[in-house]
């Protein structure tokens, strides 16, 4: 039996007020099954981080809701039980150079989230922080050092340890490797993959790099200007992308074979190609598990190209 761990329903997020109001996330719905690795891809500014931050309750949902393990967590969460629940969702941030508190020692940075649990002794906190450091492949002696003494890859490991120490069930990894040198990206990905397996984690992997998501994610959603345009399991999305925006993103993926790379044709996406003045777009499950946004006419066309 599958178990839904996260349900995002008709989520909209608005920044600013009045005339300056700007919808960064617009009517986004998706749900995750336990253990799944779900990718959110889209160009810069499409709202990927905002979705993550709203699930984390750093941003407020203007409309719609977020449910975690069947309970609504968007909106006000006040009592202790709710806090315990939301602690089970942790985020790993994009830039390990700016997301760590430079004045704090690594031991404190990693264990910070544990201070909220007043029943934990100092020894218990230190013990859990040490375990988390080991899990990400760092020596426990490093707990007494400061972030500036670490390389980018090590700093990202600290960020991962900081999330893991809370014993989360859901991890939101926001471009966790894009700020890192090519040579250490694979190492950090391997750490994340191992942790995911060993702890049966569910993960949202946010990325604009579709060559990475292909190998990491079970299912992928494409976001364009705050709106989901397509969502399918990874295999389907890469082999049969329907929406022109997905096709455009995929056309930019570097090809390992130099000849293929040379022949590669970039497909530009121009949103004005859609005529939605009369025939409004809907979010349609065009094949089992394969969702795409389009007008009736477009959907008809997409159906014709289904494998
Ligand atoms: N706190 C904020 N106040 C006002 N606007 C914001 C805020 N956070 C994000 N935005 C705007 O919302 C839109 C979506 O931003 P977001 O950071 O979610 O995009 P993203 O897909 O994560 O981009 P990137 O790939 O560059 O990280 C952008 O236009 C951004 O400028
Ligand atoms: Mg972002």
JSON list of C-alpha atoms in Angstrom, two decimals, residues 3 5-6 32-38 68-69 87-92 135-136 160-161 163-173 189-205 216 218:
[
{"chain": "A", "resi": 3, "resn": "UNK", "atom": "CA", "xyz": [1.49, 6.06, 1.71]},
{"chain": "A", "resi": 5, "resn": "UNK", "atom": "CA", "xyz": [3.64, 11.65, 3.03]},
{"chain": "A", "resi": 6, "resn": "UNK", "atom": "CA", "xyz": [3.18, 15.10, 1.52]},
{"chain": "A", "resi": 32, "resn": "UNK", "atom": "CA", "xyz": [4.71, 12.49, -2.62]},
{"chain": "A", "resi": 33, "resn": "UNK", "atom": "CA", "xyz": [4.74, 8.89, -1.60]},
{"chain": "A", "resi": 34, "resn": "UNK", "atom": "CA", "xyz": [6.96, 7.75, 1.19]},
{"chain": "A", "resi": 35, "resn": "UNK", "atom": "CA", "xyz": [10.49, 7.00, 0.00]},
{"chain": "A", "resi": 36, "resn": "UNK", "atom": "CA", "xyz": [10.08, 8.81, -3.27]},
{"chain": "A", "resi": 37, "resn": "UNK", "atom": "CA", "xyz": [12.63, 11.14, -4.76]},
{"chain": "A", "resi": 38, "resn": "UNK", "atom": "CA", "xyz": [10.74, 13.95, -6.43]},
{"chain": "A", "resi": 68, "resn": "UNK", "atom": "CA", "xyz": [2.29, 16.35, 5.90]},
{"chain": "A", "resi": 69, "resn": "UNK", "atom": "CA", "xyz": [1.35, 12.85, 6.98]},
{"chain": "A", "resi": 87, "resn": "UNK", "atom": "CA", "xyz": [10.70, 19.15, 12.53]},
{"chain": "A", "resi": 88, "resn": "UNK", "atom": "CA", "xyz": [10.46, 15.99, 10.46]},
{"chain": "A", "resi": 89, "resn": "UNK", "atom": "CA", "xyz": [10.83, 18.13, 7.35]},
{"chain": "A", "resi": 90, "resn": "UNK", "atom": "CA", "xyz": [14.30, 19.56, 6.85]},
{"chain": "A", "resi": 91, "resn": "UNK", "atom": "CA", "xyz": [15.86, 21.61, 4.10]},
{"chain": "A", "resi": 92, "resn": "UNK", "atom": "CA", "xyz": [19.34, 21.56, 2.61]},
{"chain": "A", "resi": 135, "resn": "UNK", "atom": "CA", "xyz": [26.98, 9.94, 8.81]},
{"chain": "A", "resi": 136, "resn": "UNK", "atom": "CA", "xyz": [28.00, 12.61, 6.33]},
{"chain": "A", "resi": 160, "resn": "UNK", "atom": "CA", "xyz": [23.30, 17.85, 5.45]},
{"chain": "A", "resi": 161, "resn": "UNK", "atom": "CA", "xyz": [24.34, 16.80, 8.97]},
{"chain": "A", "resi": 163, "resn": "UNK", "atom": "CA", "xyz": [19.27, 18.41, 8.57]},
{"chain": "A", "resi": 164, "resn": "UNK", "atom": "CA", "xyz": [19.90, 14.75, 9.44]},
{"chain": "A", "resi": 165, "resn": "UNK", "atom": "CA", "xyz": [20.37, 15.43, 13.14]},
{"chain": "A", "resi": 166, "resn": "UNK", "atom": "CA", "xyz": [16.63, 16.12, 13.35]},
{"chain": "A", "resi": 167, "resn": "UNK", "atom": "CA", "xyz": [15.93, 12.59, 12.10]},
{"chain": "A", "resi": 168, "resn": "UNK", "atom": "CA", "xyz": [13.73, 13.91, 9.30]},
{"chain": "A", "resi": 169, "resn": "UNK", "atom": "CA", "xyz": [11.38, 11.91, 7.12]},
{"chain": "A", "resi": 170, "resn": "UNK", "atom": "CA", "xyz": [11.29, 14.45, 4.33]},
{"chain": "A", "resi": 171, "resn": "UNK", "atom": "CA", "xyz": [14.29, 16.35, 3.02]},
{"chain": "A", "resi": 172, "resn": "UNK", "atom": "CA", "xyz": [13.97, 19.32, 0.70]},
{"chain": "A", "resi": 173, "resn": "UNK", "atom": "CA", "xyz": [17.30, 19.62, -1.08]},
{"chain": "A", "resi": 189, "resn": "UNK", "atom": "CA", "xyz": [25.28, 13.31, -4.17]},
{"chain": "A", "resi": 190, "resn": "UNK", "atom": "CA", "xyz": [26.56, 9.93, -3.03]},
{"chain": "A", "resi": 191, "resn": "UNK", "atom": "CA", "xyz": [26.29, 10.97, 0.60]},
{"chain": "A", "resi": 192, "resn": "UNK", "atom": "CA", "xyz": [22.72, 12.10, 0.03]},
{"chain": "A", "resi": 193, "resn": "UNK", "atom": "CA", "xyz": [21.80, 8.93, -1.84]},
{"chain": "A", "resi": 194, "resn": "UNK", "atom": "CA", "xyz": [23.24, 6.75, 0.88]},
{"chain": "A", "resi": 195, "resn": "UNK", "atom": "CA", "xyz": [21.42, 8.63, 3.63]},
{"chain": "A", "resi": 196, "resn": "UNK", "atom": "CA", "xyz": [18.22, 8.49, 1.66]},
{"chain": "A", "resi": 197, "resn": "UNK", "atom": "CA", "xyz": [18.50, 4.72, 1.37]},
{"chain": "A", "resi": 198, "resn": "UNK", "atom": "CA", "xyz": [19.60, 4.04, 4.93]},
{"chain": "A", "resi": 199, "resn": "UNK", "atom": "CA", "xyz": [16.93, 6.23, 6.49]},
{"chain": "A", "resi": 200, "resn": "UNK", "atom": "CA", "xyz": [14.14, 5.54, 4.02]},
{"chain": "A", "resi": 201, "resn": "UNK", "atom": "CA", "xyz": [13.88, 9.28, 3.43]},
{"chain": "A", "resi": 202, "resn": "UNK", "atom": "CA", "xyz": [11.53, 10.99, 1.06]},
{"chain": "A", "resi": 203, "resn": "UNK", "atom": "CA", "xyz": [13.20, 13.76, -0.88]},
{"chain": "A", "resi": 204, "resn": "UNK", "atom": "CA", "xyz": [12.31, 16.80, -2.93]},
{"chain": "A", "resi": 205, "resn": "UNK", "atom": "CA", "xyz": [15.27, 17.57, -5.14]},
{"chain": "A", "resi": 216, "resn": "UNK", "atom": "CA", "xyz": [18.44, 11.03, -8.88]},
{"chain": "A", "resi": 218, "resn": "UNK", "atom": "CA", "xyz": [11.90, 8.91, -9.53]}
]
